């Protein structure tokens, strides 16, 4: 049943109902008639032939209808995928345009003004470098997503110590957390081991951490915890009590290039792909993820990973 298309499922379901109905009808009608009046064999044979002819015609019609339905469904799916691909390509082009234009602008100005004062030249070179870094981040994120979309066979799965990865991330981001007057509460047990991909699991926690630091706001507290769950899973909660996001954005923040505040994200060097990577990586590890408001304000991510 799983391998059948929607149209075929409909076709066989209707045919099965017909068949059951026909069997019940023939069995019980004949039984009734046999009890009430003498069984008229010629009449019964006519009825049977008539039923078979009608059922065959209906079967052929239904079969053709189900085939058309399948074709329509796959055409609609292909159209939708094409539209999404076009949209994605447009987004990528749009994201690449700004840093490339800036790099060209700065380098042209530097080349056209050889007598430019030293301080300004340094400033322009620094800006060029930061735009090039933005491009690198964007290309890296795109390549990670591409790998998860089309080359999962090349993603190596191994024994990964999640607690250790999170400890490392907490250390790496300690300075930024401190600068924002934030508090980090890492309550993960020390024995979280999963069968996964080291760099993707790092990406999950690093993206969530960078986002909390960038968007939650000064003085917020970040809480990370985990408990074993049914089905050989670990259930994680990554929460902050910062500014949060309006409810209508909650379902959309995992989309590629979706940002709540575009200007803020770009000025912070965000690619708009962080949470899309997080979601794909979680799914690749057999889990699911959702974003919800933290009780009392802020943003909470709940996600699971297979042990
Ligand atoms: P970006 O590169 O913009 O950070 P993401 O996919 O990582 O892209 O995040 C999408 C958007 O979700 C961000 O632009 C931001 O508006 C919002 N967001 C993510 N995490 C948080 C958070 N902890 N608090 C508030 N807003 C957040």
Short mmCIF file of C-alpha atoms and ligand atoms in Angstrom, two decimals:
data_model
loop_
_atom_site.label_atom_id
_atom_site.label_comp_id
_atom_site.label_asym_id
_atom_site.label_seq_id
_atom_site.Cartn_x
_atom_site.Cartn_y
_atom_site.Cartn_z
CA UNK A 1 0.00 0.00 0.00
CA UNK A 2 2.91 2.32 0.82
CA UNK A 3 4.33 2.16 -2.71
CA UNK A 4 0.99 2.94 -4.35
CA UNK A 5 0.34 6.43 -5.65
CA UNK A 6 -2.70 8.35 -4.41
CA UNK A 7 -4.71 7.60 -7.57
CA UNK A 8 -3.96 3.86 -7.39
CA UNK A 9 -4.88 3.76 -3.71
CA UNK A 10 -8.22 5.37 -4.54
CA UNK A 11 -8.78 2.94 -7.43
CA UNK A 12 -8.07 -0.19 -5.37
CA UNK A 13 -10.07 1.10 -2.39
CA UNK A 14 -13.16 1.68 -4.53
CA UNK A 15 -12.71 -1.68 -6.28
CA UNK A 16 -12.35 -3.44 -2.93
CA UNK A 17 -15.56 -1.83 -1.66
CA UNK A 18 -17.36 -2.92 -4.86
CA UNK A 19 -16.06 -6.45 -4.54
CA UNK A 20 -17.11 -6.78 -0.89
CA UNK A 21 -20.49 -5.28 -1.71
CA UNK A 22 -20.96 -7.67 -4.65
CA UNK A 23 -20.03 -10.75 -2.60
CA UNK A 24 -22.33 -9.76 0.26
CA UNK A 25 -25.11 -8.91 -2.16
CA UNK A 26 -24.88 -12.15 -4.14
CA UNK A 27 -24.48 -14.33 -1.03
CA UNK A 28 -27.28 -12.81 1.02
CA UNK A 29 -29.71 -11.94 -1.77
CA UNK A 30 -29.50 -15.49 -3.11
CA UNK A 31 -29.82 -16.83 0.40
CA UNK A 32 -32.92 -14.68 1.04
CA UNK A 33 -34.45 -15.54 -2.29
CA UNK A 34 -33.76 -19.23 -1.85
CA UNK A 35 -35.57 -19.09 1.45
CA UNK A 36 -38.54 -17.06 0.21
CA UNK A 37 -39.07 -18.29 -3.32
CA UNK A 38 -37.59 -20.92 -5.63
CA UNK A 39 -34.21 -19.87 -6.96
CA UNK A 40 -34.47 -18.59 -10.53
CA UNK A 41 -31.14 -19.66 -12.03
CA UNK A 42 -31.46 -17.91 -15.40
CA UNK A 43 -32.43 -14.66 -13.73
CA UNK A 44 -29.49 -14.95 -11.31
CA UNK A 45 -27.06 -15.61 -14.17
CA UNK A 46 -28.29 -12.52 -16.04
CA UNK A 47 -27.87 -10.46 -12.94
CA UNK A 48 -24.34 -11.76 -12.43
CA UNK A 49 -23.29 -11.02 -16.03
CA UNK A 50 -24.87 -7.60 -15.84
CA UNK A 51 -23.04 -6.86 -12.57
CA UNK A 52 -19.72 -8.03 -14.04
CA UNK A 53 -20.16 -5.84 -17.14
CA UNK A 54 -21.09 -2.77 -15.06
CA UNK A 55 -18.19 -3.41 -12.68
CA UNK A 56 -15.74 -3.81 -15.56
CA UNK A 57 -16.88 -0.55 -17.16
CA UNK A 58 -16.68 1.23 -13.82
CA UNK A 59 -13.26 -0.33 -13.23
CA UNK A 60 -11.90 0.92 -16.54
CA UNK A 61 -13.33 4.41 -15.96
CA UNK A 62 -11.95 4.53 -12.44
CA UNK A 63 -8.57 3.29 -13.59
CA UNK A 64 -8.35 6.04 -16.20
CA UNK A 65 -9.49 8.61 -13.68
CA UNK A 66 -6.95 7.48 -11.10
CA UNK A 67 -4.17 7.63 -13.71
CA UNK A 68 -5.16 11.18 -14.60
CA UNK A 69 -5.29 12.09 -10.95
CA UNK A 70 -1.75 10.71 -10.46
CA UNK A 71 -0.51 12.68 -13.43
CA UNK A 72 -2.11 15.86 -12.11
CA UNK A 73 -0.65 15.35 -8.63
CA UNK A 74 2.87 14.77 -9.98
CA UNK A 75 2.54 17.76 -12.34
CA UNK A 76 1.47 19.98 -9.46
CA UNK A 77 4.32 18.68 -7.31
CA UNK A 78 6.83 19.34 -10.09
CA UNK A 79 5.43 22.86 -10.58
CA UNK A 80 5.71 23.54 -6.86
CA UNK A 81 9.28 22.24 -6.72
CA UNK A 82 10.24 24.32 -9.74
CA UNK A 83 8.73 27.41 -8.18
CA UNK A 84 10.58 26.76 -4.91
CA UNK A 85 13.84 26.20 -6.78
CA UNK A 86 13.34 29.43 -8.74
CA UNK A 87 12.60 31.31 -5.53
CA UNK A 88 15.69 29.84 -3.89
CA UNK A 89 17.90 30.77 -6.82
CA UNK A 90 16.49 34.30 -6.73
CA UNK A 91 17.19 34.51 -3.00
CA UNK A 92 20.74 33.23 -3.43
CA UNK A 93 21.40 35.73 -6.23
CA UNK A 94 19.97 38.51 -4.09
CA UNK A 95 22.10 37.53 -1.09
CA UNK A 96 25.26 37.34 -3.20
CA UNK A 97 24.63 40.65 -4.95
CA UNK A 98 25.09 42.94 -1.94
CA UNK A 99 28.51 41.72 -0.73
CA UNK A 100 29.86 41.41 -4.27
CA UNK A 101 28.71 44.95 -5.12
CA UNK A 102 30.29 46.26 -1.90
CA UNK A 103 33.60 44.49 -2.58
CA UNK A 104 33.70 45.92 -6.11
CA UNK A 105 32.80 49.39 -4.84
CA UNK A 106 35.49 49.46 -2.15
CA UNK A 107 38.25 48.00 -4.31
CA UNK A 108 37.43 50.36 -7.23
CA UNK A 109 37.54 53.36 -4.91
CA UNK A 110 40.89 52.24 -3.48
CA UNK A 111 42.34 51.73 -6.97
CA UNK A 112 41.01 55.02 -8.33
CA UNK A 113 42.40 57.03 -5.40
CA UNK A 114 46.01 56.01 -4.88
CA UNK A 115 46.55 59.15 -2.76
CA UNK A 116 43.72 58.22 -0.33
CA UNK A 117 44.69 58.77 3.29
CA UNK A 118 45.99 55.71 5.09
CA UNK A 119 43.22 55.50 7.71
CA UNK A 120 40.45 55.53 5.12
CA UNK A 121 42.24 52.96 2.97
CA UNK A 122 42.54 50.62 5.97
CA UNK A 123 38.86 51.13 6.73
CA UNK A 124 37.91 50.26 3.14
CA UNK A 125 40.12 47.16 3.15
CA UNK A 126 38.56 46.02 6.43
CA UNK A 127 35.08 46.46 4.99
CA UNK A 128 36.08 44.53 1.89
CA UNK A 129 37.35 41.72 4.09
CA UNK A 130 34.17 41.62 6.15
CA UNK A 131 32.04 41.40 2.98
CA UNK A 132 34.28 38.60 1.69
CA UNK A 133 33.77 36.80 5.02
CA UNK A 134 30.03 37.19 4.60
CA UNK A 135 30.28 35.61 1.17
CA UNK A 136 32.31 32.75 2.59
CA UNK A 137 29.72 32.16 5.34
CA UNK A 138 26.93 32.17 2.77
CA UNK A 139 28.73 29.72 0.48
CA UNK A 140 29.55 27.46 3.43
CA UNK A 141 25.92 27.40 4.58
CA UNK A 142 24.69 26.73 1.04
CA UNK A 143 27.14 23.89 0.64
CA UNK A 144 26.08 22.36 3.99
CA UNK A 145 22.42 22.49 2.94
CA UNK A 146 23.25 21.10 -0.47
CA UNK A 147 25.10 18.20 1.11
CA UNK A 148 22.08 17.41 3.28
CA UNK A 149 19.67 17.71 0.33
CA UNK A 150 21.53 15.75 -2.31
CA UNK A 151 24.53 13.91 -0.85
CA UNK A 152 23.42 12.27 2.37
CA UNK A 153 25.37 9.15 1.38
CA UNK A 154 28.58 11.11 1.83
CA UNK A 155 27.71 12.22 5.37
CA UNK A 156 29.61 9.96 7.73
CA UNK A 157 27.81 8.86 10.87
CA UNK A 158 29.89 8.01 13.91
CA UNK A 159 29.77 8.00 17.69
CA UNK A 160 29.35 11.66 18.69
CA UNK A 161 29.69 13.05 22.19
CA UNK A 162 27.04 15.81 22.22
CA UNK A 163 27.81 16.91 25.80
CA UNK A 164 31.42 17.50 24.80
CA UNK A 165 30.47 19.48 21.68
CA UNK A 166 28.17 21.73 23.70
CA UNK A 167 30.90 22.25 26.34
CA UNK A 168 33.25 23.38 23.56
CA UNK A 169 30.65 25.76 22.11
CA UNK A 170 29.97 27.23 25.55
CA UNK A 171 33.70 27.95 25.91
CA UNK A 172 34.03 29.36 22.39
CA UNK A 173 31.12 31.76 22.90
CA UNK A 174 31.82 32.66 26.54
CA UNK A 175 33.32 36.05 25.63
CA UNK A 176 30.34 37.07 23.45
CA UNK A 177 27.89 35.88 26.14
CA UNK A 178 29.80 37.93 28.70
CA UNK A 179 29.91 41.04 26.53
CA UNK A 180 26.13 40.99 26.25
CA UNK A 181 25.71 40.54 30.00
CA UNK A 182 24.02 37.21 29.31
CA UNK A 183 23.99 34.08 31.46
CA UNK A 184 24.63 30.61 30.12
CA UNK A 185 23.09 27.62 31.91
CA UNK A 186 24.26 24.39 30.41
CA UNK A 187 22.35 21.62 32.20
CA UNK A 188 23.13 18.81 29.81
CA UNK A 189 24.03 15.49 31.40
CA UNK A 190 27.62 14.51 30.65
CA UNK A 191 26.85 11.26 28.84
CA UNK A 192 24.89 12.26 25.75
CA UNK A 193 26.19 10.06 22.98
CA UNK A 194 24.46 9.78 19.61
CA UNK A 195 25.18 8.09 16.34
CA UNK A 196 25.57 11.15 14.15
CA UNK A 197 27.70 13.50 12.15
CA UNK A 198 30.12 15.52 14.26
CA UNK A 199 30.09 18.70 12.19
CA UNK A 200 26.31 18.76 11.68
CA UNK A 201 25.66 18.29 15.38
CA UNK A 202 28.11 21.11 16.05
CA UNK A 203 26.15 23.25 13.53
CA UNK A 204 22.85 22.59 15.34
CA UNK A 205 24.08 23.86 18.70
CA UNK A 206 26.37 26.57 17.30
CA UNK A 207 23.60 28.13 15.22
CA UNK A 208 21.14 28.10 18.12
CA UNK A 209 23.78 29.59 20.40
CA UNK A 210 24.82 32.33 17.93
CA UNK A 211 21.17 33.21 17.36
CA UNK A 212 20.44 33.46 21.08
CA UNK A 213 23.49 35.70 21.52
CA UNK A 214 22.59 37.85 18.50
CA UNK A 215 18.85 38.20 18.90
CA UNK A 216 17.72 37.45 22.47
CA UNK A 217 18.98 40.79 23.74
CA UNK A 218 21.25 42.07 26.51
CA UNK A 219 21.04 40.36 29.88
CA UNK A 220 19.10 37.30 28.68
CA UNK A 221 19.65 33.81 30.07
CA UNK A 222 20.23 30.79 27.84
CA UNK A 223 19.19 27.37 29.14
CA UNK A 224 20.16 24.07 27.55
CA UNK A 225 18.80 20.79 28.90
CA UNK A 226 18.08 17.25 27.73
CA UNK A 227 16.25 14.15 28.85
CA UNK A 228 16.11 10.63 27.42
CA UNK A 229 12.85 10.09 25.55
CA UNK A 230 10.83 7.20 24.12
CA UNK A 231 11.95 5.53 20.92
CA UNK A 232 15.69 5.61 21.71
CA UNK A 233 15.83 9.41 21.50
CA UNK A 234 17.25 12.37 23.38
CA UNK A 235 14.86 15.31 23.80
CA UNK A 236 16.63 18.70 23.96
CA UNK A 237 15.42 22.11 25.04
CA UNK A 238 17.35 25.18 24.01
CA UNK A 239 15.67 28.23 25.51
CA UNK A 240 16.31 31.91 26.06
CA UNK A 241 14.24 34.43 27.97
CA UNK A 242 15.00 37.30 25.60
CA UNK A 243 12.81 39.32 23.24
CA UNK A 244 11.44 36.25 21.41
CA UNK A 245 9.61 36.55 18.11
CA UNK A 246 5.94 37.22 17.26
CA UNK A 247 3.90 33.99 17.03
CA UNK A 248 3.10 34.34 13.33
CA UNK A 249 6.80 33.91 12.48
CA UNK A 250 7.33 30.78 14.57
CA UNK A 251 6.58 28.29 11.80
CA UNK A 252 8.48 30.20 9.16
CA UNK A 253 11.86 30.81 10.79
CA UNK A 254 13.10 27.40 9.56
CA UNK A 255 12.61 28.43 5.91
CA UNK A 256 15.68 29.27 3.88
CA UNK A 257 16.43 33.02 3.97
CA UNK A 258 13.47 33.79 6.25
CA UNK A 259 14.33 36.47 8.80
CA UNK A 260 12.10 38.29 11.25
CA UNK A 261 14.18 41.45 11.08
CA UNK A 262 16.10 41.46 7.79
CA UNK A 263 18.22 44.51 8.52
CA UNK A 264 19.31 43.27 11.92
CA UNK A 265 20.17 39.80 10.64
CA UNK A 266 22.26 41.15 7.74
CA UNK A 267 24.08 43.70 9.89
CA UNK A 268 25.03 40.87 12.25
CA UNK A 269 26.40 38.83 9.35
CA UNK A 270 23.46 36.38 9.35
CA UNK A 271 22.93 34.35 6.19
CA UNK A 272 19.28 33.54 6.90
CA UNK A 273 20.16 29.86 6.54
CA UNK A 274 21.10 28.99 10.12
CA UNK A 275 17.79 27.54 11.26
CA UNK A 276 17.21 25.79 7.92
CA UNK A 277 20.51 23.98 8.54
CA UNK A 278 19.46 23.22 12.13
CA UNK A 279 16.14 21.72 11.00
CA UNK A 280 17.65 19.62 8.20
CA UNK A 281 20.43 18.38 10.48
CA UNK A 282 17.95 17.41 13.21
CA UNK A 283 15.80 15.52 10.68
CA UNK A 284 18.85 13.79 9.29
CA UNK A 285 19.49 12.51 12.82
CA UNK A 286 16.01 11.03 13.04
CA UNK A 287 14.54 13.89 15.06
CA UNK A 288 12.03 16.72 14.82
CA UNK A 289 12.24 20.36 15.89
CA UNK A 290 9.80 23.10 16.79
CA UNK A 291 10.06 26.67 17.99
CA UNK A 292 7.72 28.01 20.65
CA UNK A 293 7.54 31.02 22.92
CA UNK A 294 9.38 30.60 26.24
CA UNK A 295 7.06 30.92 29.22
CA UNK A 296 7.48 34.51 30.35
CA UNK A 297 9.09 35.66 27.07
CA UNK A 298 11.89 34.59 24.78
CA UNK A 299 12.30 31.75 22.34
CA UNK A 300 12.49 28.01 22.99
CA UNK A 301 13.57 25.29 20.60
CA UNK A 302 12.55 21.73 21.36
CA UNK A 303 14.18 19.05 19.29
CA UNK A 304 15.11 15.41 19.40
CA UNK A 305 18.07 13.36 18.19
CA UNK A 306 18.26 9.60 17.86
CA UNK A 307 20.68 7.99 20.31
P1 LIG B 1 20.01 34.42 10.52
O1 LIG B 1 21.19 34.23 9.65
O2 LIG B 1 19.19 35.61 10.13
O3 LIG B 1 20.34 34.37 11.96
P2 LIG B 1 18.48 32.03 11.05
O4 LIG B 1 17.84 31.07 10.12
O5 LIG B 1 19.51 31.50 11.98
O6 LIG B 1 19.05 33.19 10.15
O7 LIG B 1 17.35 32.71 11.93
C1 LIG B 1 16.17 33.19 11.30
C2 LIG B 1 15.58 34.36 12.08
O8 LIG B 1 15.00 33.88 13.31
C3 LIG B 1 16.59 35.40 12.49
O9 LIG B 1 16.81 36.32 11.46
C4 LIG B 1 15.92 36.02 13.72
O10 LIG B 1 15.05 37.04 13.28
C5 LIG B 1 15.07 34.90 14.31
N1 LIG B 1 15.68 34.28 15.52
C6 LIG B 1 16.44 33.17 15.57
N2 LIG B 1 16.80 32.86 16.83
C7 LIG B 1 16.25 33.81 17.62
C8 LIG B 1 16.24 34.05 19.04
N3 LIG B 1 16.89 33.24 19.90
N4 LIG B 1 15.53 35.13 19.50
C9 LIG B 1 14.87 35.93 18.64
N5 LIG B 1 14.83 35.76 17.29
C10 LIG B 1 15.51 34.72 16.78
#
